[in-house]
XYZ file of C-alpha atoms in Angstrom:
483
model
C 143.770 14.265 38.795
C 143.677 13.179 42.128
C 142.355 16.653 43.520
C 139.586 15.607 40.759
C 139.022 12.539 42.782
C 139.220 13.463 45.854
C 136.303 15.986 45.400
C 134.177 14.645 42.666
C 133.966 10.872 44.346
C 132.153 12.147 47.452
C 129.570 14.851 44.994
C 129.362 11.891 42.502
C 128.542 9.853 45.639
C 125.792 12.113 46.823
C 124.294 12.179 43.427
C 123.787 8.391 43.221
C 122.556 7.915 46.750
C 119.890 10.456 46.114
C 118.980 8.252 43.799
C 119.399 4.744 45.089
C 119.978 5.613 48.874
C 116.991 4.284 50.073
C 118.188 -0.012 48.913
C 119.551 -2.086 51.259
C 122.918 -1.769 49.021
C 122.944 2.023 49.721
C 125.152 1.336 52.570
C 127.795 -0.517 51.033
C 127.408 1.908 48.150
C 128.498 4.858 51.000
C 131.357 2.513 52.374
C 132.737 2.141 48.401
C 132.563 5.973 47.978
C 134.066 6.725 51.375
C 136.950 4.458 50.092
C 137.400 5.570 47.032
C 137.937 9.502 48.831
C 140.148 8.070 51.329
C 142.354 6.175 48.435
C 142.306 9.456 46.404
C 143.066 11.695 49.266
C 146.437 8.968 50.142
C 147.509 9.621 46.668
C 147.218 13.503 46.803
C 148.975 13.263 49.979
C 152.133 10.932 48.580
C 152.175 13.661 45.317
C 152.139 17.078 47.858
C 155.062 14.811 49.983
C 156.915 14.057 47.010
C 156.335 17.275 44.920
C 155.536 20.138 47.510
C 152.531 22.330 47.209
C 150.192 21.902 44.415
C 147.880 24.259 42.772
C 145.496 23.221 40.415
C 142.390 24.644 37.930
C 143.979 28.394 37.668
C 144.879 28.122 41.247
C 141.459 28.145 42.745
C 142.656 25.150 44.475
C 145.895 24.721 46.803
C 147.265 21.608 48.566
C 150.487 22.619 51.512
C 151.595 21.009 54.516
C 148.494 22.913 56.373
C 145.514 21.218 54.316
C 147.332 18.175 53.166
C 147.024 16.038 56.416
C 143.703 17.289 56.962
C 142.535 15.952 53.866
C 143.858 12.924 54.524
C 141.823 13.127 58.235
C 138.795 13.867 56.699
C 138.711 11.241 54.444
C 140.103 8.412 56.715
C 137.072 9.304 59.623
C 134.552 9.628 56.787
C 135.524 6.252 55.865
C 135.507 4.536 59.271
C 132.244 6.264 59.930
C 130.629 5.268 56.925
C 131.752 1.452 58.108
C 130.021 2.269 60.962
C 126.800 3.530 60.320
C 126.157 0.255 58.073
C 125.010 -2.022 61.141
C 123.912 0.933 63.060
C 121.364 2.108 60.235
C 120.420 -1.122 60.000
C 119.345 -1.170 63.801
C 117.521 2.273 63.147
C 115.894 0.797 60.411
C 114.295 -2.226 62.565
C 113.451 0.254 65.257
C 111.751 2.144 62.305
C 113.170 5.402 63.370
C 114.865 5.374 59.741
C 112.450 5.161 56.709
C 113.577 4.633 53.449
C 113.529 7.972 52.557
C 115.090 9.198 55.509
C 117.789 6.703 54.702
C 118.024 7.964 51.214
C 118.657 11.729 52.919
C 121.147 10.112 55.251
C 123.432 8.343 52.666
C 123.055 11.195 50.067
C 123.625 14.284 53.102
C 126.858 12.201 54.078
C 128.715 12.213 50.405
C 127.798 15.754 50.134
C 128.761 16.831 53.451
C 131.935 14.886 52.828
C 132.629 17.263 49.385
C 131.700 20.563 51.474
C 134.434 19.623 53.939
C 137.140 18.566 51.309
C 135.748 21.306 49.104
C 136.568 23.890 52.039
C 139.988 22.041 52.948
C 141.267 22.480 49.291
C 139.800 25.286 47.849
C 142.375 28.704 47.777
C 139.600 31.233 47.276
C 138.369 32.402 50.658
C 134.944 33.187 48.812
C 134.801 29.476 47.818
C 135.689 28.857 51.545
C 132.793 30.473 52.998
C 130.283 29.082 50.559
C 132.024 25.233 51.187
C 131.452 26.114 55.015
C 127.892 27.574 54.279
C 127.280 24.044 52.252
C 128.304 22.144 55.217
C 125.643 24.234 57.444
C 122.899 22.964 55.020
C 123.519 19.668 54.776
C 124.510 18.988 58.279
C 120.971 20.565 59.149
C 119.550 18.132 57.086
C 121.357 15.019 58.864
C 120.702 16.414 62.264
C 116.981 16.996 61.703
C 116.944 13.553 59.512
C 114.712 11.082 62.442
C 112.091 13.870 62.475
C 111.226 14.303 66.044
C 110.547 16.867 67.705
C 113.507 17.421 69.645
C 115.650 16.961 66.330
C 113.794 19.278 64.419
C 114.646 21.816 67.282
C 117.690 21.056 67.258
C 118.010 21.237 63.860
C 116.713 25.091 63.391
C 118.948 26.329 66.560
C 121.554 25.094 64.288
C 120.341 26.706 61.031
C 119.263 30.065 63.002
C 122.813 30.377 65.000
C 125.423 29.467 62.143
C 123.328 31.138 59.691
C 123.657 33.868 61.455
C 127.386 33.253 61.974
C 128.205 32.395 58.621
C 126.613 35.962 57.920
C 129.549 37.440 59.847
C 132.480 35.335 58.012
C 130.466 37.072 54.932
C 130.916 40.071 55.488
C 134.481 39.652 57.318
C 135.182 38.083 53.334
C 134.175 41.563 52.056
C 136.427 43.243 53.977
C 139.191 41.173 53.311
C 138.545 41.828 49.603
C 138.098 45.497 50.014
C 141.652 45.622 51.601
C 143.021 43.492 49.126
C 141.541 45.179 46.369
C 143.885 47.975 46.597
C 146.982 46.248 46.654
C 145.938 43.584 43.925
C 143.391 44.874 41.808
C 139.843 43.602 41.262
C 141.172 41.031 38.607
C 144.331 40.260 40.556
C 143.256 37.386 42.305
C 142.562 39.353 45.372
C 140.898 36.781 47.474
C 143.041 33.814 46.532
C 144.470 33.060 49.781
C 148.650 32.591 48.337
C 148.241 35.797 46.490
C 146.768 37.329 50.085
C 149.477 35.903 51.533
C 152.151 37.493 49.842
C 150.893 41.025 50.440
C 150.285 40.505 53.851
C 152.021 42.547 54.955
C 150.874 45.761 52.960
C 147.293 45.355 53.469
C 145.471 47.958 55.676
C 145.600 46.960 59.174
C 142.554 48.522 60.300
C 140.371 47.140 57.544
C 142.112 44.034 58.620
C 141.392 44.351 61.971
C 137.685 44.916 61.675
C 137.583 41.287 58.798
C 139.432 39.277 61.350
C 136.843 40.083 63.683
C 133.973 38.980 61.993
C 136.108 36.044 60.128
C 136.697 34.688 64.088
C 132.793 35.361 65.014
C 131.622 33.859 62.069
C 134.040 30.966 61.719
C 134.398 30.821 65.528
C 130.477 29.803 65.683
C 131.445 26.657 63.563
C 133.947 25.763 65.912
C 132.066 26.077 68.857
C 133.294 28.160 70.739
C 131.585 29.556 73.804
C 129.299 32.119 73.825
C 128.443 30.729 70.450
C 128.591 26.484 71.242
C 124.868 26.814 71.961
C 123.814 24.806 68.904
C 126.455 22.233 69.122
C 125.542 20.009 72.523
C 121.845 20.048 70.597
C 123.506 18.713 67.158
C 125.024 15.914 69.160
C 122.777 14.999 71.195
C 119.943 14.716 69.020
C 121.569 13.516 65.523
C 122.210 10.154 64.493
C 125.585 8.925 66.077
C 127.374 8.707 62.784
C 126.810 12.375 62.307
C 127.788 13.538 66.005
C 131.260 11.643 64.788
C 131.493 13.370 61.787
C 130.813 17.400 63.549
C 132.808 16.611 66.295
C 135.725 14.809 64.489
C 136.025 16.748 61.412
C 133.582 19.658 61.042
C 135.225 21.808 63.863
C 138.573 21.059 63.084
C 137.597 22.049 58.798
C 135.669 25.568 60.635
C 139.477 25.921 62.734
C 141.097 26.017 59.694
C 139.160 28.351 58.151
C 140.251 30.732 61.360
C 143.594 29.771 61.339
C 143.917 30.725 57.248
C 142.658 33.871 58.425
C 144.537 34.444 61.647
C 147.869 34.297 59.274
C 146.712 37.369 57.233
C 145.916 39.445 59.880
C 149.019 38.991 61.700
C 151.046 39.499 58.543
C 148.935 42.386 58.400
C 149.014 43.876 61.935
C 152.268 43.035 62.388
C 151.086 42.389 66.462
C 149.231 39.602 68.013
C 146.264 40.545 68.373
C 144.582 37.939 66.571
C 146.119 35.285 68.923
C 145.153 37.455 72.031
C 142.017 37.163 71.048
C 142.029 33.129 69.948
C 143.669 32.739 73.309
C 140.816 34.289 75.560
C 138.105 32.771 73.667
C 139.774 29.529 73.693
C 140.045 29.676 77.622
C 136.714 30.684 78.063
C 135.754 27.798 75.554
C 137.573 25.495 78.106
C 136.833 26.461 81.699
C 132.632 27.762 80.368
C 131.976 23.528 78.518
C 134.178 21.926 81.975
C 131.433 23.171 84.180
C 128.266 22.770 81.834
C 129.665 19.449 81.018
C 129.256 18.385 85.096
C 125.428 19.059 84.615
C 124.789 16.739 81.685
C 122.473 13.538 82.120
C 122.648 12.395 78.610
C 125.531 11.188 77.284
C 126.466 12.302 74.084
C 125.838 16.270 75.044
C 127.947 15.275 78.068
C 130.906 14.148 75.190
C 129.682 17.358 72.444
C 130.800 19.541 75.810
C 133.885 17.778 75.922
C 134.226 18.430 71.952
C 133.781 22.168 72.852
C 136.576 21.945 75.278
C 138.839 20.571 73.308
C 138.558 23.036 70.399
C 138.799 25.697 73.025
C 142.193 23.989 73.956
C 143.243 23.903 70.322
C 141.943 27.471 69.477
C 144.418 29.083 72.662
C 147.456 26.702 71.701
C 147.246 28.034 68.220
C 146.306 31.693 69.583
C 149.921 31.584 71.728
C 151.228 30.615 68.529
C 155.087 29.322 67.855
C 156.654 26.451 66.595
C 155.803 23.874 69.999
C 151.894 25.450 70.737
C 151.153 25.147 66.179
C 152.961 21.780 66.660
C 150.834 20.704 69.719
C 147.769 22.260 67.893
C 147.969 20.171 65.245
C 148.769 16.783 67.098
C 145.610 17.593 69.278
C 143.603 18.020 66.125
C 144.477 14.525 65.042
C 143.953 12.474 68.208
C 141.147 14.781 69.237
C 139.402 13.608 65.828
C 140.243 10.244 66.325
C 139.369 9.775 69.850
C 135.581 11.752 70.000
C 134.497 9.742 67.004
C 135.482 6.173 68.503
C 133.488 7.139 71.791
C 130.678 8.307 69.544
C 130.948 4.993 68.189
C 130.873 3.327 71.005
C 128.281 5.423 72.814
C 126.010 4.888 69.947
C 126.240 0.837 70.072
C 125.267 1.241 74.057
C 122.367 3.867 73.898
C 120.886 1.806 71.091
C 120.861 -1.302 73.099
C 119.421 0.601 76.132
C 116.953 2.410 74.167
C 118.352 5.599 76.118
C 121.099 8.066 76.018
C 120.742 8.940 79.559
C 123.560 7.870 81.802
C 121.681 6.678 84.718
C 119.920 4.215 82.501
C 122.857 2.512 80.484
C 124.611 -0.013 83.073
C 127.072 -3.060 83.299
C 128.251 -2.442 79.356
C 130.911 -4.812 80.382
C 128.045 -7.665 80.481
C 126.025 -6.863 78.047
C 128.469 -6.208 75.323
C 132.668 -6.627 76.321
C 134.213 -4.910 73.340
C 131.600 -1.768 73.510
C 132.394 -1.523 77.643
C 136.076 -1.417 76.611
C 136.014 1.018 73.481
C 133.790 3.508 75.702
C 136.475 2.746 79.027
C 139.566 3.204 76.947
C 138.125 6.060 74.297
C 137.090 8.224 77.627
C 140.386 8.015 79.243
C 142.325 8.507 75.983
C 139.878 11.797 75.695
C 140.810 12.522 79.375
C 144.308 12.867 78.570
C 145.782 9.699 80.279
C 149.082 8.448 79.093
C 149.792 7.052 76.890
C 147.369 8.080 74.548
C 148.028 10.967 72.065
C 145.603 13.553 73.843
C 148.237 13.506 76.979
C 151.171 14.388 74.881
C 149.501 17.438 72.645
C 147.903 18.368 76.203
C 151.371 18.394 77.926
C 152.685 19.929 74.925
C 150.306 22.990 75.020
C 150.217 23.071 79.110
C 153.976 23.405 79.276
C 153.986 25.714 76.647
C 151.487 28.103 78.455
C 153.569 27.923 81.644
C 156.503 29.567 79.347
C 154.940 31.855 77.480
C 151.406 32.443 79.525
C 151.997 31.600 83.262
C 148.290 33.682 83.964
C 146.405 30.691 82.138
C 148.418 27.417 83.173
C 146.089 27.276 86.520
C 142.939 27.898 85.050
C 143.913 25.189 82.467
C 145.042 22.441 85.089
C 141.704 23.030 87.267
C 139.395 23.029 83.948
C 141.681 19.750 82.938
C 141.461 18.347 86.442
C 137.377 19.045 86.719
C 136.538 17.506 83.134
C 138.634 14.213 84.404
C 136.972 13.636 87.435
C 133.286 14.418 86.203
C 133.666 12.349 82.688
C 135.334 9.120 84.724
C 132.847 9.075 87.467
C 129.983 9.208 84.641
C 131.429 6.519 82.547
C 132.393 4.400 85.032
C 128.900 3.089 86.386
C 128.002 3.146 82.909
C 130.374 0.278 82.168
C 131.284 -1.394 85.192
C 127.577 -1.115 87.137
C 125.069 -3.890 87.806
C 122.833 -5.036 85.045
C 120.061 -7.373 84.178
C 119.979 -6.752 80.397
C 120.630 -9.649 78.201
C 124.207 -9.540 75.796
C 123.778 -7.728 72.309
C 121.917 -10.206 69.471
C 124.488 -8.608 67.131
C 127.877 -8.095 66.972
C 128.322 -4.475 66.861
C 130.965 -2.768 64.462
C 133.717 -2.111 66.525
C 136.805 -2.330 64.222
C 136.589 1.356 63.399
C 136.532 2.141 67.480
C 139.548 -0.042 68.141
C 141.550 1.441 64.788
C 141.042 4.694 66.181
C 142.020 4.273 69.516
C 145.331 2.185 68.150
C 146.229 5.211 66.247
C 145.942 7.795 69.299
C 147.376 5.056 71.210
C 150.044 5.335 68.591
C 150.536 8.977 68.797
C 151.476 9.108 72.092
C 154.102 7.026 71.960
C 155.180 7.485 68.202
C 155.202 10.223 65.431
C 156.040 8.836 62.548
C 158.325 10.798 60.102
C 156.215 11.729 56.961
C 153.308 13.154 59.932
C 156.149 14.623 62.087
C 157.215 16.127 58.607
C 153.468 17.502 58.112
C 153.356 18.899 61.415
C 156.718 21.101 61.303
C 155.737 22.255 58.435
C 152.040 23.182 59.043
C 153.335 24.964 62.481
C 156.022 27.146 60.820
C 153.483 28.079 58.266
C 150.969 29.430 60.528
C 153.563 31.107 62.327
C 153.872 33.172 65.434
């Protein structure tokens, strides 16, 4: 029942706004359905806590340890950002870059993008994975392209054109994953439900195996961002509405992670080597050191944050490619605040670039007159990005550092300098932008900033503070996904 909810409130959601998105009571009607997940998903969560993993509708659906507390994620930042985006659509609305049909796209895009990410957390068919992920390309095209100018409609087809053709890949990486578990299992025998896969593992052909994880990690991997493949993500960002550069960088990349790290348990079941993290490990460096130097040429601020985003799921993607209880553990924890964090600076960033009618950093000054509690959420989010203690992102960064100095001594310099290179360029940006001279008059409006400061409480939280039930989660999650 509460699977039920979880994913029919969000597609029931999308259904209405399509119809009624375009009122003035379409936002509130978003905020009630974002609840309503986020309630549903709480529930799941207590049952799975209380019960242990839960399969439901002739086990095309499976809730563990792994998916649980991303559920609950997904549903808690789709909430805050749906809070958000009331006043800020508003704004758009009076600048008239938001029409009322564009709004009705908007509201209706964001309830369905919401089910294609719970729909891909939940679902135990890896077919029904890559078809929730391939939903999630769609409708995220159609959000990204949604103010209809130029540069968003470019941005919007490098999107569609490089995922698509990612997404292509994970295809036919499924195929092969079928075709090697078709022997074992048998056409009818469930063969790409993901437990069934799982307990086979180990007798499924390694070099078929070999040849899906490849594609699985291309095609996935292109989601996530990861360099050479991040090409359409700084665009996304940068030329989206700010509610939706939350959502991809707090929760789509972390749902298109998953997805890799489902598969990177079968294949090293299946190879019984670790090849699979060798390879998550040197794309996940490259992800880091390629985004810390392309970030230090960005003028506009939210592609300079979507290269942060990239860096940070190339941090995640080698601390889950070294594998073992501490680098899964850190994984996850960076995951969380990661999520948190980006989508309270997008918040904030989006308040200041819409009262400076720019997203250039050179022409958004002294946030600290015009508008206190933005200055401070952009100030505090940037150095709880940056890793400084106490915040979360320090302790899942120390975490995975120390780790690589055990068990990967090449790749703890490179880290520290790429670390060390994206601190230093993202505080002298942000900086001017909050503390520099201004003449521009206060905000008429108070902003919403209780999702920023909720977010930031809770990586401020998880720096200091695990608490038992998400410590619980996290051992859990990290023994699962192994070595």
């Amino acid at each position: 029942m509460e699977l039920l909810l979880v994913l029919g409130l969000p597609l029931a959601g999308g259904i209405v706004l399509a119809l009624w998105g375009h009122r003035g009571i379409a936002r509130d009607i978003n905020v009630a359905f974002s609840l309503g997940t986020f309630l549903a998903a709480c529930v799941l969560t207590a049952r799975v806590i209380s019960h242990g993993p839960l399969f439901a509708l002739h086990e095309e659906f499976f809730i563990d340890p792994l998916n649980v507390f991303l559920v609950t994620l997904t549903a808690f930042v789709g909430l805050t950002t749906a809070i958000f985006s009331r006043p800020y659509m508003h704004v758009e609305r009076d600048h008239g870059k938001m029409t009322p049909n564009r709004l009705r796209l908007y509201h209706s895009m964001y309830q369905l993008f919401s089910f294609t990410m719970l729909l891909a957390l939940t679902t135990n068919n890896m077919g029904i994975l890559w078809v929730a992920m391939e939903a999630a390309t769609l409708t995220t095209v159609l959000l990204v392209s949604v103010y209809r100018t130029a540069a968003s409609l470019e941005a919007a087809w490098k999107y569609f054109i490089l995922c698509g053709v990612g997404i292509a890949q994970a295809l036919f990486g499924t195929v092969l994953l079928y075709m090697a578990a078709e022997k074992i299992l048998g056409a009818e025998g469930g063969a790409l439900l993901w437990t069934h896969l799982d307990l086979v593992k180990t007798r499924l052909d390694p070099n078929i195996m070999t040849l899906a994880f490849a594609f699985l990690f291309i095609g996935y991997g292109t989601k996530v961002g990861l360099v050479p493949l991040h090409n359409w993500l700084p665009d996304a960002h940068a030329e989206g509405p700010t509610p939706v550069s939350a959502v991809l960088s707090g929760l789509l990349l972390n749902v298109a992670l998953y997805a890799v790290l489902r598969c990177k348990v079968l294949t090293d079941g299946a190879l019984q080597s670790h090849l699979a993290g060798k390879l998550m490990m040197g794309f996940g460096l490259l992800s880091v050191v390629a985004s810390v130097f392309l970030l230090v040429r960005q003028k506009d601020v939210k592609r300079m944050f979507a290269y942060s985003s990239i860096e940070h799921m190339g941090l995640m993607t080698f601390a889950f490619g070294m594998g073992g209880p501490i680098a899964n553990f850190a994984g996850l924890l960076h995951m969380t605040v990661h999520s948190l964090v980006k989508s309270a600076i997008f918040f904030a960033v989006g308040h200041a670039a819409q009262k400076a009618g720019t997203q250039l950093m050179d022409e958004i000054r002294g946030l600290i007159k015009v508008s206190p509690t933005v200055a401070w959420g952009l100030m505090l989010g940037s150095l709880a990005i940056l890793g400084m203690p106490p915040f979360g992102v320090f302790a899942s960064e120390f975490l995975i550092v120390t780790t690589a100095m055990r068990e990967q001594p090449w790749a703890t310099p490179i880290l520290l300098v790429a670390l060390g290179v994206a601190f230093a360029t993202v505080f002298n940006r942000v900086q001017p932008m909050v503390f520099g001279e201004t003449t521009v008059k206060p905000l008429p409006h108070p902003p919403a900033l209780i999702p920023v400061f909720l977010h930031l409480g809770l990586g401020f939280m998880l720096g200091l503070y695990i608490p038992p039930y998400l410590d619980t989660w996290y051992r859990e999650a990290a023994r699962m996904l192994g070595s």
